Amino acid sequence: MATDIQLKTKFSLNWGHYIVMAFVLFMIFIGSFVYRVQSNPKYDNELVVDDYYKHDVHFSDELDQYQNTEKLAHKPQISTSAEGILLTFPSDIDSQKVQGKVSFYRPSDKKLDFEWPFSKTSPTLLIPKSKLAGGLWDITVSWQYEEQSFLMKQTLYY
């Protein structure tokens, strides 16, 4: 009988043991969750920009280009139509002297990102809807006109 009482007191759990067990179980849960997310290709951990250090070096250039665009009396317009996305340059810009590119960034899927170069176009540029999946797009238009660079960004739901 004395040994039974000694065994009970020797292996009894107090509240400190329960707290430690709760922490251990929580850490196991978090560890398994992180492992499942990291090993599943469904949860792709992609960066917004692959070479973000190189991208940040040119940030001041982009800022200057954006400020050049803000100084324009009439800015190019991005709109949607039944045929696709339409980029329209204002009449005070000679579209024959414009060259640049339109970058389409899809936040939800990097595989859908693409660029559309243009040069010496008509006042309007149409990106056909066959190139676009429905959803949210971050559109960046960068162009050169009369030896000056311009940049315009817009978020659009198509």
Phi, psi and omega in degrees: 000322181295327180289327178295319180292321180293322179295320180296317180286332181287325184251017180284145180257137175252183185295332178296321178296320180294323178295315179298317179296322178296318178297317180296314179297321177296317179295323177295318178298310180298317179298317179292324178296313179297319179297316181297318181291319182288330183269350182268121180293346177298325179261085183278125181265071182265154178273158177295316177233130183298310180256072186290335177291316177296323180295319181292332179297326183265014182296321180294327176296317178297321179297318177298318179295319178296319178294325175299320179294319180295334180283344181294141178291319178233124182263154174299151182245138175249125181218165178256150175219178180293334182274338182155212179257133186247125175254120184241122176273143180292162185292338180280357175253124178286106185294344177288342180258007184261136170214146183176208180208154175247123179255130179249119180244126179256109183301330185273344183204110182296334182293341180270352180295143175201166177238148181233100180284152177213152174202142178046059184262177169287173181298345179238146177233126182252125172262113186294149183293344177294337178274349188247134170267150180295140178139197184275133178231138168260117185251129176238123178249119175238133182210162177243139179211123181050053177059026177231142182259144182227154180214136180220136179235143179207143174258132186222139175258118182246000000 
